[in-house]
Coordinates of C-alpha atoms in Angstrom, one line a residue:
M1 CA 82.4 114.7 50.9
I2 CA 78.9 115.2 52.3
I3 CA 79.7 115.8 55.2
N4 CA 79.7 119.7 56.1
K5 CA 81.3 121.5 59.2
I6 CA 79.2 122.3 61.9
F7 CA 80.4 125.4 63.3
N8 CA 78.2 126.1 66.5
V9 CA 80.1 122.6 68.3
D10 CA 83.8 121.4 68.3
D11 CA 83.3 117.7 68.0
Y12 CA 83.9 116.4 64.9
Y13 CA 81.5 113.4 65.4
Y14 CA 78.7 116.1 65.7
D15 CA 78.9 116.7 61.9
V16 CA 78.9 113.4 61.3
F17 CA 75.6 112.8 63.5
M18 CA 74.2 116.7 61.6
A19 CA 75.2 114.7 58.5
I20 CA 73.8 111.4 58.8
S21 CA 70.9 112.7 60.1
E22 CA 70.1 114.9 57.1
S23 CA 70.5 111.8 55.0
L24 CA 67.6 109.0 57.5
T25 CA 65.3 112.0 58.0
G26 CA 65.4 113.1 55.1
F27 CA 65.1 117.0 56.4
S28 CA 68.2 119.4 56.0
V29 CA 70.8 120.0 59.0
N30 CA 69.1 123.9 58.7
E31 CA 65.8 122.1 59.1
L32 CA 67.3 120.2 61.6
Q33 CA 69.4 122.5 63.5
S34 CA 66.2 124.8 63.8
T35 CA 64.6 122.3 66.0
G36 CA 66.8 123.5 68.7
L37 CA 67.5 119.8 69.5
A38 CA 70.7 118.6 67.8
E39 CA 72.9 119.4 70.2
I40 CA 70.7 118.0 73.0
Y41 CA 70.0 114.8 70.9
Y42 CA 73.8 114.6 70.1
K43 CA 74.7 114.3 74.0
Y44 CA 71.8 112.4 74.7
I45 CA 72.5 109.7 72.7
L46 CA 75.6 110.1 74.2
N47 CA 74.5 109.2 77.9
Q48 CA 72.4 106.4 76.6
I49 CA 74.3 104.0 74.6
E50 CA 78.7 103.4 75.0
T51 CA 80.8 105.6 73.2
A52 CA 82.1 103.1 71.7
T53 CA 79.2 102.1 70.0
F54 CA 77.6 105.4 68.6
I55 CA 81.5 105.9 67.6
E56 CA 81.5 103.2 66.0
F57 CA 77.8 103.9 64.1
L58 CA 79.4 107.5 63.1
N59 CA 82.6 106.0 62.3
I60 CA 80.4 103.5 59.2
S61 CA 78.3 106.7 58.9
K62 CA 81.1 108.9 57.6
N63 CA 82.4 106.3 55.5
V64 CA 78.9 105.7 53.9
L65 CA 78.8 110.0 53.5
E66 CA 82.1 110.4 52.3
N67 CA 82.6 107.3 49.7
S68 CA 79.2 108.3 47.6
A69 CA 79.3 110.6 45.2
S70 CA 75.2 111.2 44.8
Q71 CA 72.2 111.2 46.4
D72 CA 71.3 107.5 44.5
Q73 CA 74.5 105.9 45.3
L74 CA 73.9 107.6 49.4
K75 CA 70.8 105.8 49.7
I76 CA 71.7 102.5 48.6
A77 CA 74.5 102.8 50.4
I78 CA 72.8 103.4 53.8
T79 CA 70.1 100.5 53.2
A80 CA 73.1 98.2 52.4
E81 CA 76.4 99.3 55.1
I82 CA 73.8 100.7 57.8
I83 CA 70.1 99.7 57.6
A84 CA 70.8 96.5 56.5
N85 CA 73.8 95.9 59.2
P86 CA 72.7 94.9 62.6
A87 CA 75.6 96.8 64.6
T88 CA 73.9 99.8 63.0
Q89 CA 70.2 99.2 62.3
E90 CA 69.1 99.7 66.0
I91 CA 71.0 103.1 66.0
A92 CA 69.8 104.4 63.1
Q93 CA 65.8 103.3 63.5
S94 CA 66.2 104.8 67.3
L95 CA 67.9 108.2 65.6
I96 CA 64.5 108.3 62.9
T97 CA 62.6 107.9 65.7
L98 CA 64.0 110.6 67.5
W99 CA 63.6 113.1 64.9
Y100 CA 60.8 112.1 64.5
M101 CA 59.0 111.4 67.4
G102 CA 61.4 113.2 70.0
T103 CA 61.6 109.8 71.6
W104 CA 64.3 107.7 72.8
E105 CA 63.5 103.9 73.3
G106 CA 59.6 105.2 74.4
A107 CA 60.7 108.0 76.4
Y108 CA 60.5 111.6 75.5
V109 CA 63.9 113.2 75.6
N110 CA 62.4 116.9 76.8
D111 CA 59.4 119.0 77.0
R112 CA 60.8 119.7 73.8
S113 CA 61.5 117.0 71.9
Y114 CA 57.6 116.1 71.6
K115 CA 56.5 120.1 70.3
E116 CA 59.4 119.5 67.8
G117 CA 59.3 116.4 66.3
L118 CA 59.3 116.4 62.8
V119 CA 56.0 114.1 62.6
W120 CA 54.3 117.3 63.0
T121 CA 55.7 119.2 59.8
V122 CA 54.9 116.4 57.7
M123 CA 51.8 116.2 58.5
H124 CA 51.4 119.5 58.2
A125 CA 49.9 119.8 61.8
H126 CA 50.8 121.1 65.2
P127 CA 51.1 118.9 68.6
P128 CA 47.9 119.3 70.5
G129 CA 48.2 120.8 73.7
A130 CA 51.7 122.6 72.7
K131 CA 51.5 124.5 70.1
Q132 CA 48.6 126.0 68.8
P133 CA 47.8 126.7 64.8
G134 CA 47.3 130.0 64.8
F135 CA 44.2 132.1 64.7
K136 CA 41.0 131.4 62.0
S137 CA 44.0 128.1 61.3
W138 CA 40.3 127.0 60.7
E139 CA 39.4 129.0 58.0
T140 CA 42.0 127.1 55.6
K141 CA 41.7 123.9 53.7
P142 CA 44.1 121.1 55.2
V143 CA 46.9 120.0 53.3
N144 CA 45.6 117.4 50.1
S145 CA 42.3 118.1 51.5
N146 CA 39.6 116.5 49.2
S147 CA 37.0 118.6 50.6

């Protein structure tokens, strides 16, 4: 079983939400929680889509997570049972966008969601106008720079 108990929220489905978020984004649960937005995103989604629809997505996700013995099996199962499934595909795509961009259906969840989007970590950058890179950061060559 790949689902680990999260201790700060007393909601079984929150654990599944975090576990599937980890698998969909490629970031660990600790990295996702360090954004400070995990609980906010979970509650936000519950207010944006029908609870039954979200619970169905989480139940399918739970089955995928529990029945995958390896990371390779997990990737195959996510592709086949979540991404390729019309009933869960849109939620999975929206969840990925939420974590990476901080938006749900094109709108930012809150002021922090822009600043904490995973896209900035992937790009080794900072969100312009929100978090500055730090004193003398211009002195360091960018990651993967050929210059």
